[in-house]
Amino acid sequence: MHILVVEDEPKVASFLLKGLRESQYHASLAVDVFAAKQALQADDYNVIIIDVLLPDGNGMDLCRYIRKQDLFTPILMLTALNSIDNKVTGLQAGADDYLVKPFHFNELLARIEALLRRTARMQTQPQPGVLTFADLKLNTGSKVAERAGTEIILTAKEYALLELFMQHPNKTLSRDYIAERVWGIDFDTKTNFIDVYVNYLRKKIEKGFEGKLIHTNIGMGYILKERAC
């Protein structure tokens, strides 16, 4: 497995490369945004680890750039910023996971393994088709969502969340299950990013349309259903 580390702090970079290589990963280093873009053009990677603060730009902007290139390689953001807003911004930029410094290397390895498991699971998914629920349609090939014939523009994570709901209609999905399936991480009960994303999705598929579709089962999670529980 080839991992790209985008980190400019020499001690942190050395720590990451040494640990990854000792864990039998092939790890490469880019010290800034420019070097990272060159590395991505020259090779393929299984996971990309990006520090938020880089000398020639912002790691979140690099994450957005990667997603605009239609690269779906799992991205793990590293940052010293531990606020909910910063985590949500990182996830909105296209990151798959967010790890706050300082961290134990074993936690980093666990996050990488979870991202790789999720990627392997996605590669074994059935061929694309159309999922339908009530007047909602989701084309898993073109990644286009429609409700009552009107196209709904979704971010990558909103799409993944809607696809999960539509794969499990009329079933309550816990926050733990959503976090593991959509982000490939364990749900941190101290954060509310799952609720934030569900609310983003609700607004897009319900505002201006007749009838709520995503409902809250208090203390249990969320359910895609035509009527409230």
PDB file of C-alpha atoms in Angstrom:
ATOM      1  CA  MET A   1       0.000   0.000   0.000  1.00  0.00           C
ATOM      2  CA  HIS A   2       1.416   3.384  -1.044  1.00  0.00           C
ATOM      3  CA  ILE A   3       0.738   6.367   1.243  1.00  0.00           C
ATOM      4  CA  LEU A   4       1.489  10.007   0.434  1.00  0.00           C
ATOM      5  CA  VAL A   5       2.312  12.164   3.467  1.00  0.00           C
ATOM      6  CA  VAL A   6       1.967  15.927   2.923  1.00  0.00           C
ATOM      7  CA  GLU A   7       3.719  17.467   5.934  1.00  0.00           C
ATOM      8  CA  ASP A   8       6.275  20.283   6.228  1.00  0.00           C
ATOM      9  CA  GLU A   9       7.378  19.878   9.869  1.00  0.00           C
ATOM     10  CA  PRO A  10      10.586  17.771   9.692  1.00  0.00           C
ATOM     11  CA  LYS A  11      10.090  15.999  13.041  1.00  0.00           C
ATOM     12  CA  VAL A  12       6.470  15.113  12.331  1.00  0.00           C
ATOM     13  CA  ALA A  13       7.271  14.008   8.775  1.00  0.00           C
ATOM     14  CA  SER A  14      10.145  11.823   9.978  1.00  0.00           C
ATOM     15  CA  PHE A  15       7.931  10.298  12.697  1.00  0.00           C
ATOM     16  CA  LEU A  16       5.183   9.475  10.204  1.00  0.00           C
ATOM     17  CA  LEU A  17       7.448   8.052   7.504  1.00  0.00           C
ATOM     18  CA  LYS A  18       9.410   5.918   9.976  1.00  0.00           C
ATOM     19  CA  GLY A  19       6.240   4.528  11.584  1.00  0.00           C
ATOM     20  CA  LEU A  20       4.505   3.809   8.286  1.00  0.00           C
ATOM     21  CA  ARG A  21       7.524   2.067   6.804  1.00  0.00           C
ATOM     22  CA  GLU A  22       7.987  -0.033   9.947  1.00  0.00           C
ATOM     23  CA  SER A  23       4.307  -0.983   9.550  1.00  0.00           C
ATOM     24  CA  GLN A  24       5.072  -2.299   6.042  1.00  0.00           C
ATOM     25  CA  TYR A  25       3.576   0.630   4.124  1.00  0.00           C
ATOM     26  CA  HIS A  26       5.349   2.287   1.198  1.00  0.00           C
ATOM     27  CA  ALA A  27       5.374   5.956   2.262  1.00  0.00           C
ATOM     28  CA  SER A  28       6.365   9.038   0.233  1.00  0.00           C
ATOM     29  CA  LEU A  29       6.729  12.634   1.440  1.00  0.00           C
ATOM     30  CA  ALA A  30       5.655  15.966  -0.058  1.00  0.00           C
ATOM     31  CA  VAL A  31       6.610  19.031   1.992  1.00  0.00           C
ATOM     32  CA  ASP A  32       4.170  21.503   0.437  1.00  0.00           C
ATOM     33  CA  VAL A  33       1.151  21.861  -1.853  1.00  0.00           C
ATOM     34  CA  PHE A  34       3.262  22.205  -5.007  1.00  0.00           C
ATOM     35  CA  ALA A  35       5.213  19.018  -4.273  1.00  0.00           C
ATOM     36  CA  ALA A  36       1.995  17.168  -3.413  1.00  0.00           C
ATOM     37  CA  LYS A  37       0.417  18.055  -6.768  1.00  0.00           C
ATOM     38  CA  GLN A  38       3.534  16.849  -8.582  1.00  0.00           C
ATOM     39  CA  ALA A  39       3.519  13.593  -6.599  1.00  0.00           C
ATOM     40  CA  LEU A  40      -0.149  12.988  -7.427  1.00  0.00           C
ATOM     41  CA  GLN A  41       0.539  13.454 -11.128  1.00  0.00           C
ATOM     42  CA  ALA A  42       3.480  11.037 -11.015  1.00  0.00           C
ATOM     43  CA  ASP A  43       2.053   8.151  -8.998  1.00  0.00           C
ATOM     44  CA  ASP A  44      -1.059   6.509  -7.535  1.00  0.00           C
ATOM     45  CA  TYR A  45      -1.679   6.296  -3.792  1.00  0.00           C
ATOM     46  CA  ASN A  46      -3.942   4.228  -1.558  1.00  0.00           C
ATOM     47  CA  VAL A  47      -4.213   6.889   1.181  1.00  0.00           C
ATOM     48  CA  ILE A  48      -3.193  10.561   1.378  1.00  0.00           C
ATOM     49  CA  ILE A  49      -2.320  12.148   4.733  1.00  0.00           C
ATOM     50  CA  ILE A  50      -2.440  15.975   4.642  1.00  0.00           C
ATOM     51  CA  ASP A  51      -1.472  18.505   7.289  1.00  0.00           C
ATOM     52  CA  VAL A  52      -3.844  21.476   7.288  1.00  0.00           C
ATOM     53  CA  LEU A  53      -1.115  24.134   7.599  1.00  0.00           C
ATOM     54  CA  LEU A  54       1.443  24.042   4.779  1.00  0.00           C
ATOM     55  CA  PRO A  55       4.077  26.627   3.799  1.00  0.00           C
ATOM     56  CA  ASP A  56       2.632  27.461   0.383  1.00  0.00           C
ATOM     57  CA  GLY A  57      -1.075  26.955   0.999  1.00  0.00           C
ATOM     58  CA  ASN A  58      -3.820  25.297   2.989  1.00  0.00           C
ATOM     59  CA  GLY A  59      -4.270  21.552   3.277  1.00  0.00           C
ATOM     60  CA  MET A  60      -8.028  21.917   2.899  1.00  0.00           C
ATOM     61  CA  ASP A  61      -7.552  23.715  -0.408  1.00  0.00           C
ATOM     62  CA  LEU A  62      -5.288  20.861  -1.505  1.00  0.00           C
ATOM     63  CA  CYS A  63      -8.034  18.434  -0.511  1.00  0.00           C
ATOM     64  CA  ARG A  64     -10.551  20.348  -2.655  1.00  0.00           C
ATOM     65  CA  TYR A  65      -8.074  20.329  -5.555  1.00  0.00           C
ATOM     66  CA  ILE A  66      -7.711  16.541  -5.292  1.00  0.00           C
ATOM     67  CA  ARG A  67     -11.462  16.018  -5.384  1.00  0.00           C
ATOM     68  CA  LYS A  68     -11.813  18.339  -8.383  1.00  0.00           C
ATOM     69  CA  GLN A  69      -9.401  16.038 -10.233  1.00  0.00           C
ATOM     70  CA  ASP A  70     -11.923  13.211  -9.678  1.00  0.00           C
ATOM     71  CA  LEU A  71      -9.444  11.432  -7.427  1.00  0.00           C
ATOM     72  CA  PHE A  72     -11.319   9.455  -4.786  1.00  0.00           C
ATOM     73  CA  THR A  73      -8.268   8.316  -2.838  1.00  0.00           C
ATOM     74  CA  PRO A  74      -9.065   8.355   0.919  1.00  0.00           C
ATOM     75  CA  ILE A  75      -7.767  11.518   2.597  1.00  0.00           C
ATOM     76  CA  LEU A  76      -6.842  11.821   6.284  1.00  0.00           C
ATOM     77  CA  MET A  77      -6.391  15.409   7.500  1.00  0.00           C
ATOM     78  CA  LEU A  78      -3.962  16.231  10.331  1.00  0.00           C
ATOM     79  CA  THR A  79      -4.413  19.409  12.348  1.00  0.00           C
ATOM     80  CA  ALA A  80      -3.870  21.040  15.726  1.00  0.00           C
ATOM     81  CA  LEU A  81      -7.318  22.672  15.427  1.00  0.00           C
ATOM     82  CA  ASN A  82      -9.859  20.710  17.468  1.00  0.00           C
ATOM     83  CA  SER A  83     -13.098  22.672  17.014  1.00  0.00           C
ATOM     84  CA  ILE A  84     -16.246  21.182  15.509  1.00  0.00           C
ATOM     85  CA  ASP A  85     -16.256  23.899  12.824  1.00  0.00           C
ATOM     86  CA  ASN A  86     -12.760  22.936  11.696  1.00  0.00           C
ATOM     87  CA  LYS A  87     -13.664  19.254  11.549  1.00  0.00           C
ATOM     88  CA  VAL A  88     -16.802  19.974   9.535  1.00  0.00           C
ATOM     89  CA  THR A  89     -14.823  22.241   7.165  1.00  0.00           C
ATOM     90  CA  GLY A  90     -12.291  19.473   6.602  1.00  0.00           C
ATOM     91  CA  LEU A  91     -14.988  16.923   5.842  1.00  0.00           C
ATOM     92  CA  GLN A  92     -16.768  19.370   3.533  1.00  0.00           C
ATOM     93  CA  ALA A  93     -13.491  19.911   1.668  1.00  0.00           C
ATOM     94  CA  GLY A  94     -13.545  16.226   0.765  1.00  0.00           C
ATOM     95  CA  ALA A  95     -11.549  14.627   3.571  1.00  0.00           C
ATOM     96  CA  ASP A  96     -12.607  11.171   4.733  1.00  0.00           C
ATOM     97  CA  ASP A  97     -11.227  11.478   8.258  1.00  0.00           C
ATOM     98  CA  TYR A  98      -9.768  14.108  10.577  1.00  0.00           C
ATOM     99  CA  LEU A  99      -7.090  13.454  13.241  1.00  0.00           C
ATOM    100  CA  VAL A 100      -6.104  16.071  15.815  1.00  0.00           C
ATOM    101  CA  LYS A 101      -2.498  16.540  16.917  1.00  0.00           C
ATOM    102  CA  PRO A 102      -0.986  15.248  19.119  1.00  0.00           C
ATOM    103  CA  PHE A 103      -2.049  11.669  18.440  1.00  0.00           C
ATOM    104  CA  HIS A 104      -0.781   8.156  19.132  1.00  0.00           C
ATOM    105  CA  PHE A 105       0.682   6.463  16.071  1.00  0.00           C
ATOM    106  CA  ASN A 106      -1.479   3.397  16.717  1.00  0.00           C
ATOM    107  CA  GLU A 107      -4.568   5.586  16.305  1.00  0.00           C
ATOM    108  CA  LEU A 108      -3.230   6.840  12.973  1.00  0.00           C
ATOM    109  CA  LEU A 109      -2.695   3.245  11.834  1.00  0.00           C
ATOM    110  CA  ALA A 110      -6.231   2.310  12.901  1.00  0.00           C
ATOM    111  CA  ARG A 111      -7.661   5.222  10.901  1.00  0.00           C
ATOM    112  CA  ILE A 112      -5.622   4.221   7.827  1.00  0.00           C
ATOM    113  CA  GLU A 113      -6.767   0.605   8.100  1.00  0.00           C
ATOM    114  CA  ALA A 114     -10.397   1.725   8.396  1.00  0.00           C
ATOM    115  CA  LEU A 115     -10.060   3.869   5.252  1.00  0.00           C
ATOM    116  CA  LEU A 116      -8.500   0.976   3.355  1.00  0.00           C
ATOM    117  CA  ARG A 117     -11.288  -1.379   4.468  1.00  0.00           C
ATOM    118  CA  ARG A 118     -13.909   1.063   3.280  1.00  0.00           C
ATOM    119  CA  THR A 119     -12.170   1.433  -0.094  1.00  0.00           C
ATOM    120  CA  ALA A 120     -12.001  -2.359  -0.499  1.00  0.00           C
ATOM    121  CA  ARG A 121     -15.690  -2.638   0.368  1.00  0.00           C
ATOM    122  CA  MET A 122     -16.625   0.020  -2.201  1.00  0.00           C
ATOM    123  CA  GLN A 123     -14.648  -1.802  -4.904  1.00  0.00           C
ATOM    124  CA  THR A 124     -16.771  -4.914  -4.364  1.00  0.00           C
ATOM    125  CA  GLN A 125     -20.104  -3.051  -4.557  1.00  0.00           C
ATOM    126  CA  PRO A 126     -22.643  -4.210  -7.189  1.00  0.00           C
ATOM    127  CA  GLN A 127     -22.768  -2.573 -10.610  1.00  0.00           C
ATOM    128  CA  PRO A 128     -24.335   0.909 -10.752  1.00  0.00           C
ATOM    129  CA  GLY A 129     -28.095   1.206 -10.951  1.00  0.00           C
ATOM    130  CA  VAL A 130     -30.953   3.431  -9.829  1.00  0.00           C
ATOM    131  CA  LEU A 131     -32.177   3.468  -6.238  1.00  0.00           C
ATOM    132  CA  THR A 132     -35.707   4.756  -5.658  1.00  0.00           C
ATOM    133  CA  PHE A 133     -37.695   5.680  -2.577  1.00  0.00           C
ATOM    134  CA  ALA A 134     -41.027   7.519  -2.759  1.00  0.00           C
ATOM    135  CA  ASP A 135     -40.412  10.289  -5.341  1.00  0.00           C
ATOM    136  CA  LEU A 136     -36.645  10.243  -4.710  1.00  0.00           C
ATOM    137  CA  LYS A 137     -34.240   8.697  -7.242  1.00  0.00           C
ATOM    138  CA  LEU A 138     -30.494   8.152  -6.992  1.00  0.00           C
ATOM    139  CA  ASN A 139     -28.457   7.045 -10.002  1.00  0.00           C
ATOM    140  CA  THR A 140     -25.401   5.289  -8.552  1.00  0.00           C
ATOM    141  CA  GLY A 141     -23.646   5.374 -11.919  1.00  0.00           C
ATOM    142  CA  SER A 142     -23.934   9.080 -12.736  1.00  0.00           C
ATOM    143  CA  LYS A 143     -24.144  10.049  -9.009  1.00  0.00           C
ATOM    144  CA  VAL A 144     -27.211  12.175  -9.751  1.00  0.00           C
ATOM    145  CA  ALA A 145     -30.057  12.583  -7.261  1.00  0.00           C
ATOM    146  CA  GLU A 146     -33.579  13.696  -8.184  1.00  0.00           C
ATOM    147  CA  ARG A 147     -36.768  14.304  -6.298  1.00  0.00           C
ATOM    148  CA  ALA A 148     -40.061  14.695  -8.139  1.00  0.00           C
ATOM    149  CA  GLY A 149     -38.039  15.103 -11.344  1.00  0.00           C
ATOM    150  CA  THR A 150     -35.882  17.938  -9.959  1.00  0.00           C
ATOM    151  CA  GLU A 151     -32.125  17.373  -9.803  1.00  0.00           C
ATOM    152  CA  ILE A 152     -30.530  17.837  -6.377  1.00  0.00           C
ATOM    153  CA  ILE A 153     -26.879  18.903  -6.209  1.00  0.00           C
ATOM    154  CA  LEU A 154     -25.010  16.970  -3.515  1.00  0.00           C
ATOM    155  CA  THR A 155     -21.462  17.009  -2.176  1.00  0.00           C
ATOM    156  CA  ALA A 156     -19.539  13.717  -2.178  1.00  0.00           C
ATOM    157  CA  LYS A 157     -20.346  13.022   1.478  1.00  0.00           C
ATOM    158  CA  GLU A 158     -24.002  14.031   1.118  1.00  0.00           C
ATOM    159  CA  TYR A 159     -24.256  11.636  -1.822  1.00  0.00           C
ATOM    160  CA  ALA A 160     -22.654   8.799   0.168  1.00  0.00           C
ATOM    161  CA  LEU A 161     -25.013   9.477   3.078  1.00  0.00           C
ATOM    162  CA  LEU A 162     -28.109   9.495   0.861  1.00  0.00           C
ATOM    163  CA  GLU A 163     -26.977   6.313  -0.883  1.00  0.00           C
ATOM    164  CA  LEU A 164     -26.610   4.618   2.510  1.00  0.00           C
ATOM    165  CA  PHE A 165     -30.134   5.648   3.548  1.00  0.00           C
ATOM    166  CA  MET A 166     -31.589   4.504   0.225  1.00  0.00           C
ATOM    167  CA  GLN A 167     -29.831   1.160   0.503  1.00  0.00           C
ATOM    168  CA  HIS A 168     -31.541   0.669   3.895  1.00  0.00           C
ATOM    169  CA  PRO A 169     -35.048   2.219   3.613  1.00  0.00           C
ATOM    170  CA  ASN A 170     -37.361   2.012   6.641  1.00  0.00           C
ATOM    171  CA  LYS A 171     -34.463   0.965   8.875  1.00  0.00           C
ATOM    172  CA  THR A 172     -33.007   3.013  11.708  1.00  0.00           C
ATOM    173  CA  LEU A 173     -29.291   3.662  11.137  1.00  0.00           C
ATOM    174  CA  SER A 174     -27.249   4.485  14.225  1.00  0.00           C
ATOM    175  CA  ARG A 175     -24.665   7.275  14.235  1.00  0.00           C
ATOM    176  CA  ASP A 176     -21.960   4.635  14.774  1.00  0.00           C
ATOM    177  CA  TYR A 177     -23.096   2.738  11.678  1.00  0.00           C
ATOM    178  CA  ILE A 178     -23.296   5.908   9.550  1.00  0.00           C
ATOM    179  CA  ALA A 179     -19.830   7.061  10.646  1.00  0.00           C
ATOM    180  CA  GLU A 180     -18.268   3.685   9.874  1.00  0.00           C
ATOM    181  CA  ARG A 181     -19.968   3.217   6.492  1.00  0.00           C
ATOM    182  CA  VAL A 182     -19.702   6.778   5.130  1.00  0.00           C
ATOM    183  CA  TRP A 183     -16.495   8.024   6.771  1.00  0.00           C
ATOM    184  CA  GLY A 184     -14.813   4.736   7.665  1.00  0.00           C
ATOM    185  CA  ILE A 185     -14.247   5.936  11.230  1.00  0.00           C
ATOM    186  CA  ASP A 186     -15.582   5.315  14.720  1.00  0.00           C
ATOM    187  CA  PHE A 187     -18.197   7.848  15.819  1.00  0.00           C
ATOM    188  CA  ASP A 188     -16.912  10.325  18.396  1.00  0.00           C
ATOM    189  CA  THR A 189     -19.803  10.949  20.785  1.00  0.00           C
ATOM    190  CA  LYS A 190     -18.282  14.330  21.687  1.00  0.00           C
ATOM    191  CA  THR A 191     -18.929  15.657  18.189  1.00  0.00           C
ATOM    192  CA  ASN A 192     -22.088  16.225  16.185  1.00  0.00           C
ATOM    193  CA  PHE A 193     -20.755  16.023  12.629  1.00  0.00           C
ATOM    194  CA  ILE A 194     -23.162  13.179  11.761  1.00  0.00           C
ATOM    195  CA  ASP A 195     -26.121  15.350  12.803  1.00  0.00           C
ATOM    196  CA  VAL A 196     -24.677  18.288  10.855  1.00  0.00           C
ATOM    197  CA  TYR A 197     -24.436  16.250   7.651  1.00  0.00           C
ATOM    198  CA  VAL A 198     -27.868  14.704   8.068  1.00  0.00           C
ATOM    199  CA  ASN A 199     -29.293  18.222   8.420  1.00  0.00           C
ATOM    200  CA  TYR A 200     -27.429  19.342   5.269  1.00  0.00           C
ATOM    201  CA  LEU A 201     -28.934  16.392   3.395  1.00  0.00           C
ATOM    202  CA  ARG A 202     -32.426  16.955   4.814  1.00  0.00           C
ATOM    203  CA  LYS A 203     -32.477  20.543   3.590  1.00  0.00           C
ATOM    204  CA  LYS A 204     -31.496  19.513   0.083  1.00  0.00           C
ATOM    205  CA  ILE A 205     -33.962  16.644  -0.365  1.00  0.00           C
ATOM    206  CA  GLU A 206     -36.880  18.123   1.590  1.00  0.00           C
ATOM    207  CA  LYS A 207     -36.896  21.921   1.171  1.00  0.00           C
ATOM    208  CA  GLY A 208     -39.442  22.844  -1.482  1.00  0.00           C
ATOM    209  CA  PHE A 209     -40.770  19.288  -1.741  1.00  0.00           C
ATOM    210  CA  GLU A 210     -43.827  17.673  -0.201  1.00  0.00           C
ATOM    211  CA  GLY A 211     -43.226  15.414   2.797  1.00  0.00           C
ATOM    212  CA  LYS A 212     -40.281  14.702   5.069  1.00  0.00           C
ATOM    213  CA  LEU A 213     -38.183  11.647   4.276  1.00  0.00           C
ATOM    214  CA  ILE A 214     -35.393  11.512   6.874  1.00  0.00           C
ATOM    215  CA  HIS A 215     -36.613  11.263  10.454  1.00  0.00           C
ATOM    216  CA  THR A 216     -34.904  11.124  13.836  1.00  0.00           C
ATOM    217  CA  ASN A 217     -35.383   8.189  16.150  1.00  0.00           C
ATOM    218  CA  ILE A 218     -34.355   9.850  19.413  1.00  0.00           C
ATOM    219  CA  GLY A 219     -31.473   8.040  21.066  1.00  0.00           C
ATOM    220  CA  MET A 220     -31.175   5.543  18.206  1.00  0.00           C
ATOM    221  CA  GLY A 221     -30.317   7.341  14.957  1.00  0.00           C
ATOM    222  CA  TYR A 222     -32.005   8.243  11.673  1.00  0.00           C
ATOM    223  CA  ILE A 223     -34.445   6.522   9.337  1.00  0.00           C
ATOM    224  CA  LEU A 224     -35.510   7.072   5.714  1.00  0.00           C
ATOM    225  CA  LYS A 225     -39.281   6.792   5.830  1.00  0.00           C
ATOM    226  CA  GLU A 226     -42.263   8.513   4.247  1.00  0.00           C
ATOM    227  CA  ARG A 227     -43.937   9.223   7.567  1.00  0.00           C
ATOM    228  CA  ALA A 228     -42.472  10.079  10.948  1.00  0.00           C
ATOM    229  CA  CYS A 229     -42.012   7.256  13.428  1.00  0.00           C
TER     230      CYS A 229
END
